[in-house]
Coordinates of C-alpha atoms in Angstrom, one line a residue:
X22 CA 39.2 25.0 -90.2
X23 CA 40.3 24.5 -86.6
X24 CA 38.4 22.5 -84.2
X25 CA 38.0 24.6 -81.1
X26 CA 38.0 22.8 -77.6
X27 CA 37.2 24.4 -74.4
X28 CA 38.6 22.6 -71.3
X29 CA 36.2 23.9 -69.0
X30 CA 35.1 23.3 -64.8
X31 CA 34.3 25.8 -62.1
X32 CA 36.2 24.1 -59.4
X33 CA 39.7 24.9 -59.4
X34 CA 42.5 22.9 -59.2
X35 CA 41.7 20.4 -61.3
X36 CA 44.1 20.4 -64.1
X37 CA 42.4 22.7 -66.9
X38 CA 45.6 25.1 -67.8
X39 CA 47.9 22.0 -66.9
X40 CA 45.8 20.5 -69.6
X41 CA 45.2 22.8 -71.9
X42 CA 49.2 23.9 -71.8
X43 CA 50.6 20.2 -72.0
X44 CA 48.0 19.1 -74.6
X45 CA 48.5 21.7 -77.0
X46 CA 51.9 21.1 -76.5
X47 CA 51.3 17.3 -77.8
X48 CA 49.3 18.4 -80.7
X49 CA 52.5 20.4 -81.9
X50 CA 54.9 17.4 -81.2
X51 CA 52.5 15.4 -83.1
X52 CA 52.8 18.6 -85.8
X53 CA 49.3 19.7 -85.7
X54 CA 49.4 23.6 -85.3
X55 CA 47.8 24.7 -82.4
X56 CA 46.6 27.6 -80.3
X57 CA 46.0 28.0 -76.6
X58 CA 43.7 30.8 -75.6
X59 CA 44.0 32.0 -72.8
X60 CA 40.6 33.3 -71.1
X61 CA 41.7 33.3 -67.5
X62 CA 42.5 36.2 -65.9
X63 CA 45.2 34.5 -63.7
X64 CA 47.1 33.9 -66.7
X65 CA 48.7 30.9 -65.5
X66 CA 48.2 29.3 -69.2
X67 CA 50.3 32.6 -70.6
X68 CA 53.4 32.2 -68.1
X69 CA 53.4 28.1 -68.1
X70 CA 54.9 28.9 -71.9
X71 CA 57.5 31.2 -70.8
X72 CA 55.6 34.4 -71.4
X73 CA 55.3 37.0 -69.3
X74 CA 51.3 38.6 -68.8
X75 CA 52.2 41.7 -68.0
X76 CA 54.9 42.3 -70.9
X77 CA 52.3 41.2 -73.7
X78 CA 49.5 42.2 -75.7
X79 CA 46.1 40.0 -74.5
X80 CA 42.9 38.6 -75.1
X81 CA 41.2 41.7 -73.3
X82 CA 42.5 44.2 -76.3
X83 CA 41.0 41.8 -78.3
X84 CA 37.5 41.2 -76.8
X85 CA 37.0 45.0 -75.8
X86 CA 38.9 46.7 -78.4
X87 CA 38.8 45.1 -81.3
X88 CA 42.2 44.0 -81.6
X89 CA 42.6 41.6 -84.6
X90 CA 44.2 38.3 -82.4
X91 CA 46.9 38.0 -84.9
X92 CA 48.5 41.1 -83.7
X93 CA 48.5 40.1 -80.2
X94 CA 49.1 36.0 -80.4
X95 CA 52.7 34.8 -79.7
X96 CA 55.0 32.0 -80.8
X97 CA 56.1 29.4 -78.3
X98 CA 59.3 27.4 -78.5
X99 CA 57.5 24.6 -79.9
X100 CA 57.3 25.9 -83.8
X101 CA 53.4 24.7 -83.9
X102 CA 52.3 25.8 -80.7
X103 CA 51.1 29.4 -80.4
X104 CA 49.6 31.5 -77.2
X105 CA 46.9 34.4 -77.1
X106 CA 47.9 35.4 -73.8
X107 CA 45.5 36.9 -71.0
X108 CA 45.9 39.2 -68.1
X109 CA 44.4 40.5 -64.5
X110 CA 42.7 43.0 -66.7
X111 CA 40.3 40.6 -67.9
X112 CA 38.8 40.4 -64.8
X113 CA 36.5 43.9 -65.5
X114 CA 35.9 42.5 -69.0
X115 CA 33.1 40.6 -68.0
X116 CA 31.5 44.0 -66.6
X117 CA 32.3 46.2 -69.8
X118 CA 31.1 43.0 -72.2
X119 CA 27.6 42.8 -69.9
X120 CA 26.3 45.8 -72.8
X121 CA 27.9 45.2 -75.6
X122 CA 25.5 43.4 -78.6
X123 CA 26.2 39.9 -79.0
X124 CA 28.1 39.7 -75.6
X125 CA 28.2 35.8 -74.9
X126 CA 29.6 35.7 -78.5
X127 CA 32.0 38.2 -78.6
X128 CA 34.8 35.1 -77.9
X129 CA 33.6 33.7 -81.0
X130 CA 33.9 37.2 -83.4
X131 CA 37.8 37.3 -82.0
X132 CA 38.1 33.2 -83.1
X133 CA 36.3 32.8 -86.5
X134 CA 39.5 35.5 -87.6
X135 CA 42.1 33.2 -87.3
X136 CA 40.3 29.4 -86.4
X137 CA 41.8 28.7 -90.3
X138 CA 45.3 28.8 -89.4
X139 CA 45.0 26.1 -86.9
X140 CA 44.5 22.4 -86.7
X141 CA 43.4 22.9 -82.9
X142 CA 42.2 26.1 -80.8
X143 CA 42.2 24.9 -77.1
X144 CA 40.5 27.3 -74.5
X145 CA 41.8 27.6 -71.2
X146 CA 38.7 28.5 -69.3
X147 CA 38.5 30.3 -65.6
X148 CA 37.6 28.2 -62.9
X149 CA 33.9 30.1 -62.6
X150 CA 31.2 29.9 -65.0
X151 CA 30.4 33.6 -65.6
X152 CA 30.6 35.5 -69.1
X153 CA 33.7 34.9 -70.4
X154 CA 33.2 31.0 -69.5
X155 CA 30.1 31.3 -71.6
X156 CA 31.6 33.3 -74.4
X157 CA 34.1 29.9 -74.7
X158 CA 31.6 27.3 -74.8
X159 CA 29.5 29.8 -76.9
X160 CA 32.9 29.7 -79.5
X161 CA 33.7 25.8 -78.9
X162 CA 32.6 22.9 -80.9
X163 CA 33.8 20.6 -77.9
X164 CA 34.1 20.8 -74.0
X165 CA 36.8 18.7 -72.3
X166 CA 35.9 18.4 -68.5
X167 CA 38.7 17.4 -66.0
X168 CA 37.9 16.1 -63.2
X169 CA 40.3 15.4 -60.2
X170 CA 39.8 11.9 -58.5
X171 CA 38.2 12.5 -55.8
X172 CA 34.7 13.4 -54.7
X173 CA 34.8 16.9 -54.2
X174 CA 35.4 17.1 -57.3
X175 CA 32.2 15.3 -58.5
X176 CA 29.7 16.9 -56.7
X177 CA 29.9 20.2 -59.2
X178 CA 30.3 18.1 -62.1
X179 CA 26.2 18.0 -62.0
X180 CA 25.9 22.1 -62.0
X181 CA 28.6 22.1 -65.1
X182 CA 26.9 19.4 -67.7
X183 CA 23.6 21.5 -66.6
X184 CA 25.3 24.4 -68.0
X185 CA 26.8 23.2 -70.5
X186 CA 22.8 21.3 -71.5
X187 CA 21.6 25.7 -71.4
X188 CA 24.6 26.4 -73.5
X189 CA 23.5 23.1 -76.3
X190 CA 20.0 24.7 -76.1
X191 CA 20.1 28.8 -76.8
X192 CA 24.0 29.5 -77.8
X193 CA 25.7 27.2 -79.2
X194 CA 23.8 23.4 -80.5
X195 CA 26.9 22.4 -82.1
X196 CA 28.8 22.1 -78.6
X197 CA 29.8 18.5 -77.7
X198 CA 31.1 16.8 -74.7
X199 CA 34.5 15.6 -76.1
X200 CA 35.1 13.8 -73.1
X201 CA 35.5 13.8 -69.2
X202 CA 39.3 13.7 -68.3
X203 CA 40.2 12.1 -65.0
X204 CA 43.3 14.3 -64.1
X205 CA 45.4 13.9 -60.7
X206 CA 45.4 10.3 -60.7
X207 CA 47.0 7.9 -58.2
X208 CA 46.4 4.0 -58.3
X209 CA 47.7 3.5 -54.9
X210 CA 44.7 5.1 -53.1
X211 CA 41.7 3.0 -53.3
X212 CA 39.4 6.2 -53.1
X213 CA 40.9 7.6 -56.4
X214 CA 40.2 4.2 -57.8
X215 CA 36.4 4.2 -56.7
X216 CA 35.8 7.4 -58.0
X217 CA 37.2 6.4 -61.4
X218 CA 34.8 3.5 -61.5
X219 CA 32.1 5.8 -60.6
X220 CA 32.7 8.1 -63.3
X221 CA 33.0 5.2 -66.3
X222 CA 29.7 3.7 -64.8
X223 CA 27.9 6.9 -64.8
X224 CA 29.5 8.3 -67.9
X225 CA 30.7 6.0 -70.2
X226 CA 31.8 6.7 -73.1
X227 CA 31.8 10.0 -72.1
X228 CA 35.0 9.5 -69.7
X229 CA 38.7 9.5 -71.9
X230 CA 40.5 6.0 -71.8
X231 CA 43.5 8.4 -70.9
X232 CA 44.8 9.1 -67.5
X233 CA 46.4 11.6 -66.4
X234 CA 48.5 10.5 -62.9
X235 CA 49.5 12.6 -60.6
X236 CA 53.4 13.4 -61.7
X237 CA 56.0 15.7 -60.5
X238 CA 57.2 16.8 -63.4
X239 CA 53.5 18.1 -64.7
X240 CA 53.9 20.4 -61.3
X241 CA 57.3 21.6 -62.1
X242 CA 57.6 22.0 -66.0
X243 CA 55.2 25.9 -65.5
X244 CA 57.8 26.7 -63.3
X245 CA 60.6 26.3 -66.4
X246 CA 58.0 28.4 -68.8
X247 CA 57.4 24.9 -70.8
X248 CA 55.0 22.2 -71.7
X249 CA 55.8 18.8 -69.9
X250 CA 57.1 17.7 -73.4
X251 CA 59.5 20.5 -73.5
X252 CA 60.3 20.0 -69.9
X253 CA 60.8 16.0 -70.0
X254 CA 59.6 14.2 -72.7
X255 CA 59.7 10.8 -71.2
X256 CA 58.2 11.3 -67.8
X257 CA 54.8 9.9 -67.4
X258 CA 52.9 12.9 -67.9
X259 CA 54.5 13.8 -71.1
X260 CA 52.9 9.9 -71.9
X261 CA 49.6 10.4 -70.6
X262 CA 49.2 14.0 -72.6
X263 CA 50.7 12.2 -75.7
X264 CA 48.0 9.3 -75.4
X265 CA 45.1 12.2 -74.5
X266 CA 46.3 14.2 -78.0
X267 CA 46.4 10.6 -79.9
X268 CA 43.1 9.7 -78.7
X269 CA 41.1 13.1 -79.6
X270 CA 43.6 12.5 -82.9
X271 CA 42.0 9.4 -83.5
X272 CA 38.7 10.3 -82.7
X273 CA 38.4 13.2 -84.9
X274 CA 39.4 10.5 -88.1
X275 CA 42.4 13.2 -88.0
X276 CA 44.9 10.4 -88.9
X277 CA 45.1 7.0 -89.8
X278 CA 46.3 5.5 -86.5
X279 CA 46.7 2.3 -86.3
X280 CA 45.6 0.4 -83.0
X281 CA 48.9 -0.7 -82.2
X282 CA 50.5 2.8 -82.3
X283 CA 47.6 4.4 -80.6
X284 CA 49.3 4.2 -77.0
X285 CA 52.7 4.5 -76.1
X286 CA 53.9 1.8 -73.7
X287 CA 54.7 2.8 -70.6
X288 CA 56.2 -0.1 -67.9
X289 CA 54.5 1.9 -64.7
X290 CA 51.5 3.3 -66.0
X291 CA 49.0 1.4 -64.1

């Protein structure tokens, strides 16, 4: 049965579909099958894989018409990395699922018919917490939060764990906080390094040892239809990603890591 993660936070810009494209893309190097859905209507998660939204099947035929997800979910390059794609058209879904019975877990129906064929279903959420963000953490058994180092970036962290806390209490008790990712990150400015020692004294062990820094090649690899493994596999965000998937790896029991191949060395990291 596959764990489903949601990476979820209303503010944009804060890394979600870089994360949820480049760390499904290190589950599949790491030859754990995966699945990215897609349940933003931008679609950016859909074209960062080389796919084009409006050439494909989606997640809307699937949440409003019943469309079994097998019939509409692609194959990336990488052979254990699949896509179910999204589209502008999911905008008006949260208005036609507003009467349907069982709306916030309509998400959840389309999963449970394919969760079995994966290792990991990762959950590109909008950056808004409306229905379809609920129908995700409604589905999810974990919620990954990025969150950009910098303080605008804190401020609606409060609103999102108080969601998330509603979520926990009347749709979904099973959901967890797998972890608070600090995306965007850049060790010269000593503002981004504050905020990262507010967030590990606030949060704890809730905040991932991993980094993700801010890296060029994470910004260019959408623009090639690839993961940043695909696109370069030894710059440091392919590292960071690689670390992120090895740590969830290890945290799940999913391997048998060892604590000296946990992290892959990298001369510049910090």
């Amino acid at each position: 049965m596959g764990k489903i993660i949601a990476i979820a936070n209303q503010k944009g810009g804060v890394g979600k579909t870089t994360t949820a494209v480049n760390l499904g893309g290190s589950f599949g190097v790491l030859e754990y099958k995966t699945l990215i859905v897609d349940a933003d209507p931008q679609a950016n998660a859909t074209s960062g894989v080389g796919f084009d939204p409006s050439q494909t099947r989606n997640i809307y035929d699937c949440l409003i018409n019943d469309v079994h997800p097998s019939e509409v979910i692609l194959k990336t390059e990488n052979p254990n990395l699949d896509i179910l794609p999204s589209h502008i058209d999911l905008v008006g879904a949260e208005l036609e699922m507003i009467n349907m019975p069982g709306r916030e877990y309509l998400m959840k129906k389309v999963l449970d018919k394919v969760k079995d064929s994966y290792d990991f279903i990762l959950i590109d959420c909008s950056p808004s917490l409306g229905l379809i963000t609920v129908n995700a953490l409604s589905a999810a058994n974990s919620v990954i939060i990025p969150v950009q180092s910098e303080y605008y970036s804190l401020e609606g962290l409060g609103k999102l764990l108080n969601t998330i806390k509603i979520i926990q209490g009347r749709l979904n008790t099973d959901l967890d906080i797998e972890g608070i990712l600090i995306t965007l990150y850049d060790t010269r400015l000593r503002l981004a390094n504050h905020v990262v020692e507010e967030l590990k004294t606030h949060f704890q062990d809730l905040v991932f040892d991993t980094v993700i820094h801010r890296n060029t090649n994470l910004a260019e690899a959408p623009s090639h239809g690839a993961t940043i493994i695909m696109h370069d596999a030894t710059s440091k965000g392919a590292v960071n990603y690689l670390n992120l998937a090895r740590e969830i790896i290890q945290k799940q029991e999913a391997t048998k890591l060892t604590d000296d191949n946990n992290k892959i060395s990298l001369e510049d990291e910090l």
